[in-house]
Amino acid sequence: MGALLYVVRRRRRAREKARLASGEASAANKASRSQAATQRATASAAKTAASVYGSSSGQRASVLRQSSSFNLGKSNVDIGGVLGMDIGGTLAKLVYFEKKEPPGGMVRTCSRDPLVTMKRNLSLGDLNTREQKEALMQFYTFMDTQEQFGKAGVRDEHLAYYSHELGGQLHFFRFETRLMDQAIELISSSTIHNSIKALGCTGGGAYKFEDFFQKRMGIRMLQMDEMASLVRGLQFCIANIPGECYAFEPEPVKGTGANGKGEEEPMASEQDTFRNMRMRHMSELREKVDYSHKVHRSRTELLQSYPALVVSIGSGVSILKVDGPAKFERVSGSSIGGGTYWGLCRLLTGATDYDDSLDLADQGESDRVDMLVGDIYGHGYNKFQLSSNTLASSFGKLVTKEDPREGVTNEDVSKALIVMVTMNIGQVAYLNAKLYDTRRIYFVGNFLRHNNISAQRLAYAIAYWSGGEMEALFFEHEGYLGALGAFLSSGYEDPDGSSDEES
Ligand SMILES: Nc1ncnc2c1ncn2[C@@H]1O[C@H](COP(=O)(O)OP(=O)(O)OP(=O)(O)O)[C@@H](O)[C@H]1O
Ligand SMILES: CC(C)(CO)[C@@H](O)C(=O)NCCC(=O)O
C-alpha cells in the first residue's frame, strides 16, 4: 500500500512536471486549431500516406477521413499511457495496448509482477471516460490503416499478444528511423496526436527527436533509459508470455557419435590450452552441425536464473549482465552489429529490402568469398586443431583473385557478411559470459528478426565453445523489448526514473 501511495505521489509529481514542461504555449497552440484545419489535415494525411508509402488505397483514405471526423481538438484527454516507443539508430518500434475482453472470455487478472499491476491500475486504469474511449478508438482506427503502408511501416500482426495481466492486447509496429520525418508528417496531419500529451520513449531517438515531437505534435517524450527498458521488457516477456523464450538444439540423430555426425570427438592433447580448444570448436563450426531444432525453455527456471548475459544486437551491440529483476550493468559493447551487416550489404550487393537480403543469404555459399585454413596451408593446421575448412579470414579469398567479383554472387556476399558479423558477436558474447560467469546468454534485437542463420550459428557456437556449459536463448519479440519496457514504465513513473533501476 505504501509503495502504491509512493507511486501515486510520484505520478502526480510527474504529471505536474509534464504540465509545466510542455507549457501552456503548446496547449494554446493546439486548442486554437480550427475545424477547417482538421479537415485540411485529414485530406493531407491520406495524401501523405499515399506519397510516403507508395499506395493510394481509397479504403485507407476513407478510414482516415472517418477517424478524423471525431475532431477532439486539443482536449484534456491523454491516451499516451497505452503507448511505448523505442527509436533506435536503424528502426523505430512502437508498442500499443488495446483494452479488450480476453479471447474466450476467461478473465485472469492477477500478476505476480508489481510493475505490471501498477501499470494496469494506474496508467491503464484511467481510460474509461467517453472522451478517452473516443480518442482510443480514433487511435486504433488510425493504426489499423497502417498495415496497408507497405514495407516501410510494418505491423507485426503475428506478434500481437493478449495479456491477461494487463487486461488487453499488445500490438507491435515498426518503421525505419530514417523515415521519421514522414512518419511525423503523417501523424501530425491527422488528429490523433491531439489526445497524446506524453509518450514513454526509449532509445537514442527519445533524445534526438525530443524537440521534433514537441514542436510538430505537442507530444512530450518521457525519456526512459534504453538499457533499463530493454531489461524490463525482457523480464516481462519471460514472466508473462508463454513460449516466448527458446533455444536451438541439434536434431537428435540416432546411433551417431558424440558430435552428432557419426564421428567421435577428436581428443584434445594434454598441452591443449583454452585457446586451442576454442579454436578447435570453431573449426567444428565449419562442419555445419545442424542446430535447427527449436525448443522452448521453462519460464520458471529462467526467472530464477541469474546472473545472465543479455546481448542486444541492434545497429550496434550492447552487452549487459543482469543480476536480478531490474538489476543490471552494461559490461561491454561492439560497433560490429546489425547496422554493419545491413550497411555493407546495401553497399556491396545493392540490396534494397532487408528481409529479401536474408532470404538471398540463405542461398549463398560463403566459402566462395571467405579464405579457409586449407586455402593457406593446403590442408589443416593440425598442431592447433584447425581443420582445412576452418574460416581463416572473412572475405579473404577475394584478395587472391584477379577480379574479386568473378564467380561470386550477391547471395554469397550476403551470407559471408552475416557469418562475419554473427561470429564476431558470438565471440564477444562468449568471452563476456566467461568473464562474468553467466550460463545463459539472451540474444535479442532486430538483427535476429527473420534471421535463423545467425540464431542457429550462435546457438551452436556458444554450446561448442563452452563445451555445453552455456546456452544461447532467443525471444519471439526480440526487437520489441525496449519499446515494451518503455510502455510498461510510462504513466506512473518519473520520466527519468529509469536511473533508479541501474545497479
Ligand atoms: N526491416 C529492416 N530494415 C532495416 N534493418 C532491419 C530490418 N529488420 C531487421 N533489421 C536489422 O535490425 C537492426 C536494427 O535492430 P534494432 O531495431 O534492435 O536496433 P536499433 O534500435 O535500430 O539500433 P540501436 O539500438 O543500436 O540504436 C538493423 O541494423 C538490421 O540489421
Ligand atoms: C549506442 C547504442 C547503445 C545505441 O543503442 C548501441 O548502438 C551500441 O551499444 N553500440 C556499440 C557501442 C560500443 O562499442 O560499446
Coordinates of C-alpha atoms and ligand atoms in Angstrom, one line a residue:
M1 CA 0.0 0.0 0.0
G2 CA 2.9 2.3 1.0
A3 CA 4.5 1.6 -2.3
L4 CA 1.3 2.3 -4.2
L5 CA 0.9 5.7 -2.4
Y6 CA 4.5 6.5 -3.2
V7 CA 3.9 5.7 -6.8
V8 CA 0.7 7.7 -6.9
R9 CA 2.6 10.7 -5.5
R10 CA 5.4 10.3 -8.0
R11 CA 2.9 10.0 -10.7
R12 CA 1.2 13.2 -9.6
R13 CA 4.6 15.0 -9.5
A14 CA 5.5 13.7 -12.9
R15 CA 2.2 15.0 -14.3
E16 CA 2.8 18.4 -12.7
K17 CA 6.3 18.4 -14.2
A18 CA 4.8 17.4 -17.6
R19 CA 2.3 20.2 -17.5
L20 CA 4.9 22.8 -16.6
A21 CA 7.4 21.5 -19.1
S22 CA 5.2 21.1 -22.1
G23 CA 4.0 24.6 -21.4
E24 CA 0.7 26.4 -22.0
A25 CA 2.1 27.7 -25.3
S26 CA 1.7 24.3 -26.9
A27 CA -1.7 23.7 -25.4
A28 CA -3.0 27.0 -26.5
N29 CA -1.5 26.5 -29.9
K30 CA -3.3 23.2 -30.4
A31 CA -6.6 24.4 -28.8
S32 CA -6.7 27.1 -31.5
R33 CA -6.7 24.6 -34.3
S34 CA -10.0 25.0 -36.2
Q35 CA -12.4 22.6 -37.7
A36 CA -11.2 23.7 -41.1
A37 CA -7.6 22.9 -40.2
T38 CA -8.7 19.4 -39.1
Q39 CA -10.4 18.8 -42.4
R40 CA -7.4 20.0 -44.3
A41 CA -5.2 17.8 -42.2
T42 CA -7.4 14.8 -42.9
A43 CA -7.1 15.2 -46.7
S44 CA -3.4 15.8 -46.2
A45 CA -3.0 12.6 -44.1
A46 CA -4.4 10.5 -46.8
K47 CA -2.2 12.2 -49.4
T48 CA 0.9 11.8 -47.2
A49 CA 0.2 8.2 -46.6
A50 CA -0.1 7.6 -50.3
S51 CA 3.0 9.5 -51.2
V52 CA 5.3 8.2 -48.4
Y53 CA 4.3 4.6 -48.7
G54 CA 3.5 4.5 -52.4
S55 CA -0.1 3.3 -52.1
S56 CA -3.2 5.3 -52.8
S57 CA -5.8 2.9 -51.3
G58 CA -9.3 4.5 -51.4
Q59 CA -10.2 2.4 -48.5
R60 CA -7.4 3.8 -46.3
A61 CA -8.2 7.4 -47.3
S62 CA -11.8 6.8 -46.3
V63 CA -10.9 5.3 -42.9
L64 CA -8.6 8.2 -42.2
R65 CA -11.4 10.6 -43.1
Q66 CA -13.7 8.8 -40.9
S67 CA -11.2 8.6 -38.0
S68 CA -10.5 12.3 -38.2
S69 CA -14.2 13.2 -38.0
F70 CA -14.1 12.7 -34.3
N71 CA -12.5 16.1 -34.1
L72 CA -11.4 16.1 -30.5
G73 CA -9.5 19.3 -30.8
K74 CA -6.8 19.6 -28.2
S75 CA -8.6 18.2 -25.2
N76 CA -7.6 17.2 -21.7
V77 CA -7.5 13.6 -22.8
D78 CA -4.2 11.9 -22.7
I79 CA -4.0 8.3 -24.1
G80 CA -0.2 8.3 -24.1
G81 CA -0.2 5.6 -21.4
V82 CA -1.2 3.0 -24.0
L83 CA 2.0 3.6 -26.0
G84 CA 5.6 2.8 -25.7
M85 CA 8.3 3.7 -28.2
D86 CA 11.9 2.8 -28.9
I87 CA 13.6 4.9 -31.5
G88 CA 16.9 3.3 -32.5
G89 CA 19.7 4.1 -35.0
T90 CA 18.0 1.9 -37.6
L91 CA 14.4 1.1 -36.6
A92 CA 11.7 2.8 -34.6
K93 CA 9.5 0.4 -32.7
L94 CA 6.1 1.1 -31.3
V95 CA 4.1 -1.0 -28.8
Y96 CA 0.4 -0.1 -28.1
F97 CA -2.2 -1.5 -25.9
E98 CA -5.8 -2.2 -26.7
K99 CA -8.0 -2.8 -23.7
K100 CA -10.4 -5.6 -24.5
E101 CA -12.1 -8.7 -23.2
P102 CA -9.9 -11.8 -23.2
P103 CA -10.3 -14.3 -26.0
G104 CA -12.8 -17.0 -24.9
G105 CA -13.9 -14.7 -22.1
M106 CA -11.7 -16.2 -19.5
V107 CA -10.7 -13.4 -17.1
R108 CA -7.4 -13.8 -15.2
T109 CA -6.2 -10.5 -13.7
C110 CA -3.6 -11.2 -11.1
S111 CA 0.0 -10.7 -11.9
R112 CA 3.0 -11.5 -9.7
D113 CA 4.9 -8.6 -11.2
P114 CA 4.2 -5.5 -9.1
L115 CA 5.2 -3.3 -12.1
V116 CA 2.6 -4.9 -14.3
T117 CA 0.0 -4.4 -11.5
M118 CA 0.9 -0.7 -11.2
K119 CA 0.7 -0.2 -15.0
R120 CA -2.7 -1.8 -15.1
N121 CA -4.1 0.0 -12.1
L122 CA -2.6 3.4 -12.6
S123 CA -1.7 4.2 -16.2
L124 CA -4.2 1.9 -17.9
G125 CA -6.9 2.1 -15.3
D126 CA -7.7 5.8 -16.2
L127 CA -9.1 5.2 -19.7
N128 CA -12.8 5.0 -19.1
T129 CA -14.4 8.3 -19.9
R130 CA -16.3 8.8 -23.1
E131 CA -13.6 11.2 -24.4
Q132 CA -10.9 8.8 -23.7
K133 CA -12.7 5.9 -25.3
E134 CA -13.3 8.0 -28.4
A135 CA -9.7 9.1 -28.5
L136 CA -8.6 5.5 -28.2
M137 CA -11.0 4.4 -31.0
Q138 CA -9.6 7.1 -33.2
F139 CA -6.1 6.0 -32.5
Y140 CA -6.8 2.3 -33.1
T141 CA -8.6 3.1 -36.4
F142 CA -5.5 5.1 -37.5
M143 CA -3.2 2.3 -36.6
D144 CA -5.3 -0.3 -38.3
T145 CA -4.8 1.6 -41.6
Q146 CA -1.0 1.4 -41.2
E147 CA -0.9 -2.2 -42.3
Q148 CA -1.5 -1.1 -45.8
F149 CA 1.5 1.2 -45.8
G150 CA 3.8 -1.3 -47.5
K151 CA 7.2 -2.4 -46.2
A152 CA 8.3 1.0 -44.8
G153 CA 5.9 0.7 -41.8
V154 CA 5.0 -2.7 -40.7
R155 CA 2.6 -4.1 -38.1
D156 CA 3.9 -7.4 -36.8
E157 CA 0.5 -8.9 -36.6
H158 CA 1.9 -12.4 -35.7
L159 CA 3.4 -11.0 -32.5
A160 CA 0.1 -9.5 -31.2
Y161 CA -0.4 -10.9 -27.7
Y162 CA -3.3 -10.8 -25.3
S163 CA -2.0 -10.0 -21.8
H164 CA -4.4 -11.3 -19.1
E165 CA -2.2 -9.4 -16.6
L166 CA -2.8 -6.1 -18.3
G167 CA -6.3 -6.9 -19.5
G168 CA -5.8 -6.2 -23.2
Q169 CA -4.0 -6.8 -26.4
L170 CA -0.5 -5.7 -27.1
H171 CA 0.3 -4.7 -30.7
F172 CA 3.7 -4.2 -32.4
F173 CA 4.6 -1.8 -35.1
R174 CA 7.9 -0.7 -36.7
F175 CA 9.3 1.6 -39.3
E176 CA 12.7 2.7 -40.4
T177 CA 14.1 5.6 -38.3
R178 CA 15.3 7.4 -41.4
L179 CA 11.7 7.9 -42.3
M180 CA 10.9 9.7 -39.1
D181 CA 10.2 13.0 -40.8
Q182 CA 7.5 11.4 -43.0
A183 CA 6.0 9.4 -40.1
I184 CA 5.7 12.6 -38.0
E185 CA 4.2 14.4 -41.0
L186 CA 1.7 11.6 -41.4
I187 CA 0.7 11.7 -37.7
S188 CA 0.6 15.4 -37.4
S189 CA -1.6 15.7 -40.4
S190 CA -4.2 13.5 -38.7
T191 CA -5.7 14.5 -35.3
I192 CA -4.6 11.6 -33.2
H193 CA -1.7 13.5 -31.6
N194 CA -4.2 15.9 -30.1
S195 CA -5.0 13.3 -27.4
I196 CA -1.5 12.3 -26.8
K197 CA 0.3 14.6 -24.4
A198 CA 3.2 12.4 -23.3
L199 CA 4.8 9.3 -24.6
G200 CA 7.1 6.8 -22.9
C201 CA 10.0 6.6 -25.3
T202 CA 13.4 5.0 -25.2
G203 CA 16.5 4.6 -27.5
G204 CA 18.7 7.4 -28.8
G205 CA 15.7 8.8 -30.7
A206 CA 13.9 9.7 -27.4
Y207 CA 16.6 12.4 -27.1
K208 CA 17.3 13.1 -30.8
F209 CA 13.7 13.7 -31.7
E210 CA 12.5 15.2 -28.5
D211 CA 12.2 18.8 -29.9
F212 CA 10.7 17.5 -33.1
F213 CA 7.9 15.6 -31.3
Q214 CA 7.2 18.6 -29.1
K215 CA 7.2 21.2 -31.8
R216 CA 5.4 19.3 -34.5
M217 CA 2.9 17.4 -32.4
G218 CA 2.9 18.8 -28.9
I219 CA 3.9 15.4 -27.6
R220 CA 6.4 15.3 -24.8
M221 CA 8.9 12.4 -24.7
L222 CA 9.0 10.7 -21.3
Q223 CA 12.6 9.6 -21.8
M224 CA 13.4 6.1 -20.5
D225 CA 16.9 4.7 -20.4
E226 CA 17.3 2.2 -23.2
M227 CA 19.1 -0.5 -21.2
A228 CA 16.6 -0.3 -18.3
S229 CA 13.7 -0.5 -20.8
L230 CA 15.3 -3.5 -22.5
V231 CA 15.7 -5.4 -19.2
R232 CA 12.2 -4.6 -18.1
G233 CA 10.7 -5.7 -21.4
L234 CA 12.8 -8.9 -21.4
Q235 CA 11.7 -9.8 -17.9
F236 CA 8.1 -9.0 -18.7
C237 CA 8.3 -11.4 -21.7
I238 CA 9.9 -14.2 -19.8
A239 CA 7.5 -13.9 -16.9
N240 CA 4.2 -13.3 -18.8
I241 CA 4.4 -14.7 -22.4
P242 CA 4.2 -18.5 -22.6
G243 CA 6.6 -19.9 -25.2
E244 CA 8.4 -16.6 -25.6
C245 CA 11.9 -17.8 -24.9
Y246 CA 13.6 -20.6 -27.0
A247 CA 16.9 -22.3 -27.9
F248 CA 18.2 -24.2 -30.8
E249 CA 19.5 -27.8 -30.4
P250 CA 20.8 -30.3 -33.0
E251 CA 18.2 -32.6 -34.4
P252 CA 18.6 -35.8 -32.4
V253 CA 20.3 -38.4 -34.6
K254 CA 20.2 -42.0 -33.5
G255 CA 23.3 -44.2 -33.5
T256 CA 25.9 -41.4 -34.1
G257 CA 29.0 -40.4 -32.2
A258 CA 29.2 -37.6 -29.7
N259 CA 29.2 -34.8 -32.2
G260 CA 26.0 -35.9 -34.0
K261 CA 27.9 -36.7 -37.2
G262 CA 28.7 -40.3 -36.6
E263 CA 32.2 -39.5 -35.6
E264 CA 33.9 -39.5 -32.2
E265 CA 35.1 -36.1 -30.9
P266 CA 38.9 -35.7 -31.5
M267 CA 40.7 -35.9 -28.2
A268 CA 42.4 -32.7 -27.1
S269 CA 46.1 -33.2 -26.5
E270 CA 47.5 -32.7 -23.0
Q271 CA 49.1 -29.3 -23.8
D272 CA 45.8 -28.0 -25.2
T273 CA 45.3 -24.6 -23.9
F274 CA 41.9 -23.0 -23.6
R275 CA 42.6 -21.1 -26.8
N276 CA 43.4 -24.2 -28.7
M277 CA 40.1 -25.8 -27.5
R278 CA 38.2 -22.7 -28.6
M279 CA 39.9 -22.8 -32.0
R280 CA 39.1 -26.5 -32.3
H281 CA 35.5 -25.8 -31.5
M282 CA 35.5 -23.1 -34.1
S283 CA 36.8 -25.4 -36.7
E284 CA 33.8 -27.7 -35.9
L285 CA 31.6 -24.9 -37.0
R286 CA 32.8 -25.5 -40.5
E287 CA 31.2 -28.9 -40.4
K288 CA 27.8 -27.3 -40.4
V289 CA 26.4 -29.2 -37.4
D290 CA 22.7 -28.6 -37.7
Y291 CA 21.3 -26.6 -34.7
S292 CA 17.9 -26.2 -36.2
H293 CA 15.7 -27.8 -33.7
K294 CA 13.7 -25.1 -31.9
V295 CA 12.9 -25.9 -28.2
H296 CA 11.2 -23.7 -25.7
R297 CA 12.6 -23.2 -22.2
S298 CA 10.7 -23.2 -18.9
R299 CA 10.0 -19.7 -17.7
T300 CA 10.1 -20.7 -14.0
E301 CA 13.6 -21.9 -14.5
L302 CA 14.6 -18.8 -16.5
L303 CA 13.2 -16.4 -13.9
Q304 CA 15.4 -17.9 -11.3
S305 CA 18.5 -18.0 -13.5
Y306 CA 20.8 -15.1 -12.5
P307 CA 23.3 -13.8 -13.4
A308 CA 22.5 -13.8 -17.1
L309 CA 24.1 -12.1 -20.1
V310 CA 21.9 -10.0 -22.5
V311 CA 23.4 -9.3 -25.9
S312 CA 21.3 -6.7 -27.7
I313 CA 22.1 -6.8 -31.4
G314 CA 20.7 -3.6 -32.9
S315 CA 22.6 -1.2 -35.1
G316 CA 25.5 -1.7 -32.7
V317 CA 25.8 -4.3 -29.9
S318 CA 25.3 -3.8 -26.2
I319 CA 26.1 -6.4 -23.6
L320 CA 24.5 -6.4 -20.2
K321 CA 25.0 -8.5 -17.1
V322 CA 21.6 -9.0 -15.4
D323 CA 21.7 -9.9 -11.7
G324 CA 18.0 -9.9 -10.9
P325 CA 14.8 -8.1 -11.8
A326 CA 15.8 -4.6 -12.8
K327 CA 19.4 -5.1 -11.6
F328 CA 21.9 -4.8 -14.4
E329 CA 25.1 -3.4 -15.6
R330 CA 26.2 -2.6 -19.2
V331 CA 29.5 -4.5 -19.3
S332 CA 30.6 -4.3 -22.9
G333 CA 29.6 -3.5 -26.5
S334 CA 30.7 -3.7 -30.1
S335 CA 30.3 -1.5 -33.1
I336 CA 30.1 -4.5 -35.3
G337 CA 26.4 -5.2 -35.3
G338 CA 23.2 -5.3 -37.3
G339 CA 24.0 -1.9 -38.9
T340 CA 27.3 -3.3 -40.1
Y341 CA 25.6 -6.2 -41.8
W342 CA 22.9 -4.2 -43.4
G343 CA 25.1 -1.2 -44.3
L344 CA 27.8 -3.4 -46.0
C345 CA 25.1 -5.5 -47.7
R346 CA 23.5 -2.5 -49.2
L347 CA 26.9 -1.2 -50.4
L348 CA 28.2 -4.4 -51.8
T349 CA 25.1 -6.1 -53.2
G350 CA 22.8 -3.2 -53.9
A351 CA 20.1 -4.8 -51.8
T352 CA 17.1 -2.6 -51.0
D353 CA 14.9 -4.9 -48.9
Y354 CA 16.3 -6.3 -45.6
D355 CA 14.2 -9.4 -45.5
D356 CA 14.9 -10.2 -49.1
S357 CA 18.7 -9.9 -48.4
L358 CA 18.4 -12.5 -45.7
D359 CA 16.4 -14.8 -47.9
L360 CA 19.2 -14.4 -50.5
A361 CA 21.9 -15.1 -48.0
D362 CA 20.1 -18.4 -47.3
Q363 CA 21.0 -19.5 -50.9
G364 CA 24.6 -18.2 -50.7
E365 CA 27.9 -20.1 -50.2
S366 CA 30.3 -18.0 -48.0
D367 CA 33.2 -20.3 -48.9
R368 CA 33.4 -18.6 -52.3
V369 CA 34.3 -15.4 -50.5
D370 CA 36.0 -16.5 -47.3
M371 CA 39.6 -17.7 -47.0
L372 CA 39.8 -21.0 -45.2
V373 CA 42.8 -22.6 -43.4
G374 CA 43.0 -25.1 -46.3
D375 CA 43.4 -22.1 -48.8
I376 CA 46.5 -21.1 -46.8
Y377 CA 48.0 -24.4 -45.7
G378 CA 46.8 -26.7 -48.5
H379 CA 45.4 -28.8 -45.6
G380 CA 44.5 -28.4 -41.9
Y381 CA 46.8 -26.7 -39.3
N382 CA 46.7 -29.9 -37.3
K383 CA 49.1 -28.8 -34.5
F384 CA 46.3 -26.4 -33.3
Q385 CA 43.4 -28.5 -34.5
L386 CA 42.4 -26.1 -37.2
S387 CA 40.8 -28.3 -39.9
S388 CA 41.3 -27.3 -43.5
N389 CA 37.8 -25.9 -43.8
T390 CA 38.1 -23.6 -40.8
L391 CA 37.3 -20.0 -41.6
A392 CA 40.7 -18.2 -41.6
S393 CA 39.8 -14.8 -42.9
S394 CA 36.3 -13.4 -43.7
F395 CA 36.3 -12.2 -47.3
G396 CA 40.0 -13.2 -47.5
K397 CA 39.5 -15.3 -50.7
L398 CA 38.8 -12.1 -52.7
V399 CA 42.4 -11.0 -52.1
T400 CA 43.7 -13.9 -54.1
K401 CA 41.7 -13.3 -57.2
E402 CA 42.5 -11.0 -60.1
D403 CA 38.8 -10.0 -60.3
P404 CA 37.3 -10.3 -56.8
R405 CA 33.8 -10.4 -58.2
E406 CA 34.4 -13.3 -60.6
G407 CA 32.2 -16.3 -59.7
V408 CA 30.8 -14.5 -56.6
T409 CA 27.1 -13.9 -56.3
N410 CA 25.2 -11.4 -54.1
E411 CA 23.9 -14.4 -52.2
D412 CA 27.5 -15.4 -51.3
V413 CA 28.4 -11.9 -50.2
S414 CA 25.3 -11.6 -48.0
K415 CA 25.9 -14.9 -46.4
A416 CA 29.6 -14.1 -45.8
L417 CA 28.6 -10.8 -44.2
I418 CA 26.1 -12.4 -41.9
V419 CA 28.6 -15.1 -40.8
M420 CA 31.3 -12.5 -40.2
V421 CA 29.1 -10.2 -38.1
T422 CA 27.5 -13.2 -36.2
M423 CA 30.7 -14.9 -35.4
N424 CA 32.3 -11.7 -34.1
I425 CA 29.3 -11.0 -31.9
G426 CA 29.3 -14.7 -30.7
Q427 CA 32.9 -14.5 -29.7
V428 CA 32.5 -11.2 -27.8
A429 CA 29.4 -12.7 -26.1
Y430 CA 31.1 -15.9 -25.2
L431 CA 34.1 -14.2 -23.7
N432 CA 31.9 -11.9 -21.6
A433 CA 29.8 -14.8 -20.4
K434 CA 33.1 -16.5 -19.4
L435 CA 34.3 -13.3 -17.7
Y436 CA 31.1 -12.8 -15.7
D437 CA 30.3 -16.5 -15.2
T438 CA 26.9 -16.5 -16.8
R439 CA 25.5 -19.7 -18.1
R440 CA 22.6 -18.2 -20.1
I441 CA 23.1 -15.7 -22.9
Y442 CA 20.0 -14.0 -24.2
F443 CA 20.4 -12.7 -27.7
V444 CA 17.9 -10.0 -28.6
G445 CA 17.5 -7.1 -31.1
N446 CA 16.2 -6.9 -34.6
F447 CA 19.3 -8.2 -36.2
L448 CA 17.8 -11.6 -35.2
R449 CA 14.4 -10.9 -36.7
H450 CA 13.8 -13.3 -39.7
N451 CA 17.3 -14.5 -39.3
N452 CA 17.7 -18.1 -38.4
I453 CA 21.2 -18.2 -40.0
S454 CA 22.6 -16.1 -37.1
A455 CA 20.5 -17.6 -34.3
Q456 CA 21.4 -21.2 -35.2
R457 CA 25.1 -20.4 -35.6
L458 CA 25.1 -18.6 -32.3
A459 CA 23.3 -21.5 -30.6
Y460 CA 25.9 -23.9 -32.0
A461 CA 28.9 -21.7 -31.3
I462 CA 28.0 -21.0 -27.7
A463 CA 27.3 -24.6 -27.0
Y464 CA 30.5 -25.7 -28.6
W465 CA 32.9 -23.1 -27.3
S466 CA 31.6 -23.7 -23.7
G467 CA 31.6 -27.4 -24.0
G468 CA 27.8 -27.4 -23.5
E469 CA 28.1 -25.3 -20.3
M470 CA 26.4 -22.3 -21.7
E471 CA 23.2 -21.8 -23.7
A472 CA 22.1 -19.2 -26.2
L473 CA 18.5 -18.1 -25.9
F474 CA 16.2 -16.2 -28.2
F475 CA 12.9 -14.3 -28.0
E476 CA 9.8 -14.2 -30.2
H477 CA 9.5 -10.4 -29.6
E478 CA 13.3 -10.0 -29.9
G479 CA 13.1 -6.5 -31.4
Y480 CA 10.4 -5.0 -29.2
L481 CA 11.8 -5.5 -25.7
G482 CA 12.8 -1.8 -25.3
A483 CA 9.5 -0.5 -26.5
L484 CA 7.7 -2.9 -24.2
G485 CA 9.8 -1.7 -21.3
A486 CA 9.0 2.0 -22.2
F487 CA 5.3 1.1 -22.4
L488 CA 5.4 -0.7 -19.0
S489 CA 7.2 2.2 -17.2
S490 CA 5.3 5.1 -18.7
G491 CA 2.4 6.8 -17.0
Y492 CA 3.2 6.1 -13.4
E493 CA 6.9 6.7 -13.1
D494 CA 9.0 9.8 -13.2
P495 CA 10.2 10.2 -16.8
D496 CA 13.8 10.0 -15.6
G497 CA 13.0 7.2 -13.1
S498 CA 15.0 4.6 -15.1
S499 CA 18.2 5.6 -13.3
D500 CA 16.7 4.2 -10.1
E501 CA 17.0 0.7 -11.6
E502 CA 20.5 0.7 -12.6
S503 CA 22.9 -1.0 -10.3
Ligands
LIG1 N1 13.3 -4.0 -42.0 C1 14.5 -3.8 -41.5 N2 15.2 -2.7 -42.0 C2 16.5 -2.5 -41.6 N3 17.1 -3.2 -40.7 C3 16.5 -4.3 -40.2 C4 15.1 -4.6 -40.6 N4 14.8 -5.7 -39.9 C5 15.8 -6.1 -39.1 N5 16.8 -5.2 -39.3 C6 18.1 -5.4 -38.6 O1 17.9 -4.9 -37.3 C7 18.9 -3.9 -36.9 C8 18.3 -2.9 -36.0 O2 17.9 -3.6 -34.8 P1 17.2 -2.8 -33.6 O3 15.9 -2.3 -34.1 O4 17.2 -3.8 -32.5 O5 18.3 -1.7 -33.3 P2 18.2 -0.1 -33.3 O6 17.4 0.2 -32.1 O7 17.8 0.4 -34.6 O8 19.7 0.2 -33.0 P3 20.5 0.8 -31.7 O9 19.9 0.1 -30.5 O10 21.9 0.4 -31.9 O11 20.2 2.3 -31.7 C9 19.4 -3.4 -38.3 O12 20.7 -2.9 -38.2 C10 19.3 -4.6 -39.2 O13 20.4 -5.4 -39.0
LIG2 C1 25.0 3.3 -29.0 C2 24.0 2.2 -28.7 C3 23.9 1.9 -27.2 C4 22.6 2.7 -29.2 O1 21.6 1.7 -29.0 C5 24.3 0.9 -29.4 O2 24.3 1.1 -30.8 C6 25.6 0.3 -29.0 O3 25.7 -0.3 -28.0 N1 26.7 0.4 -29.9 C7 28.0 -0.2 -29.6 C8 28.9 0.8 -28.7 C9 30.1 0.1 -28.1 O4 31.0 -0.1 -28.9 O5 30.0 -0.2 -26.9

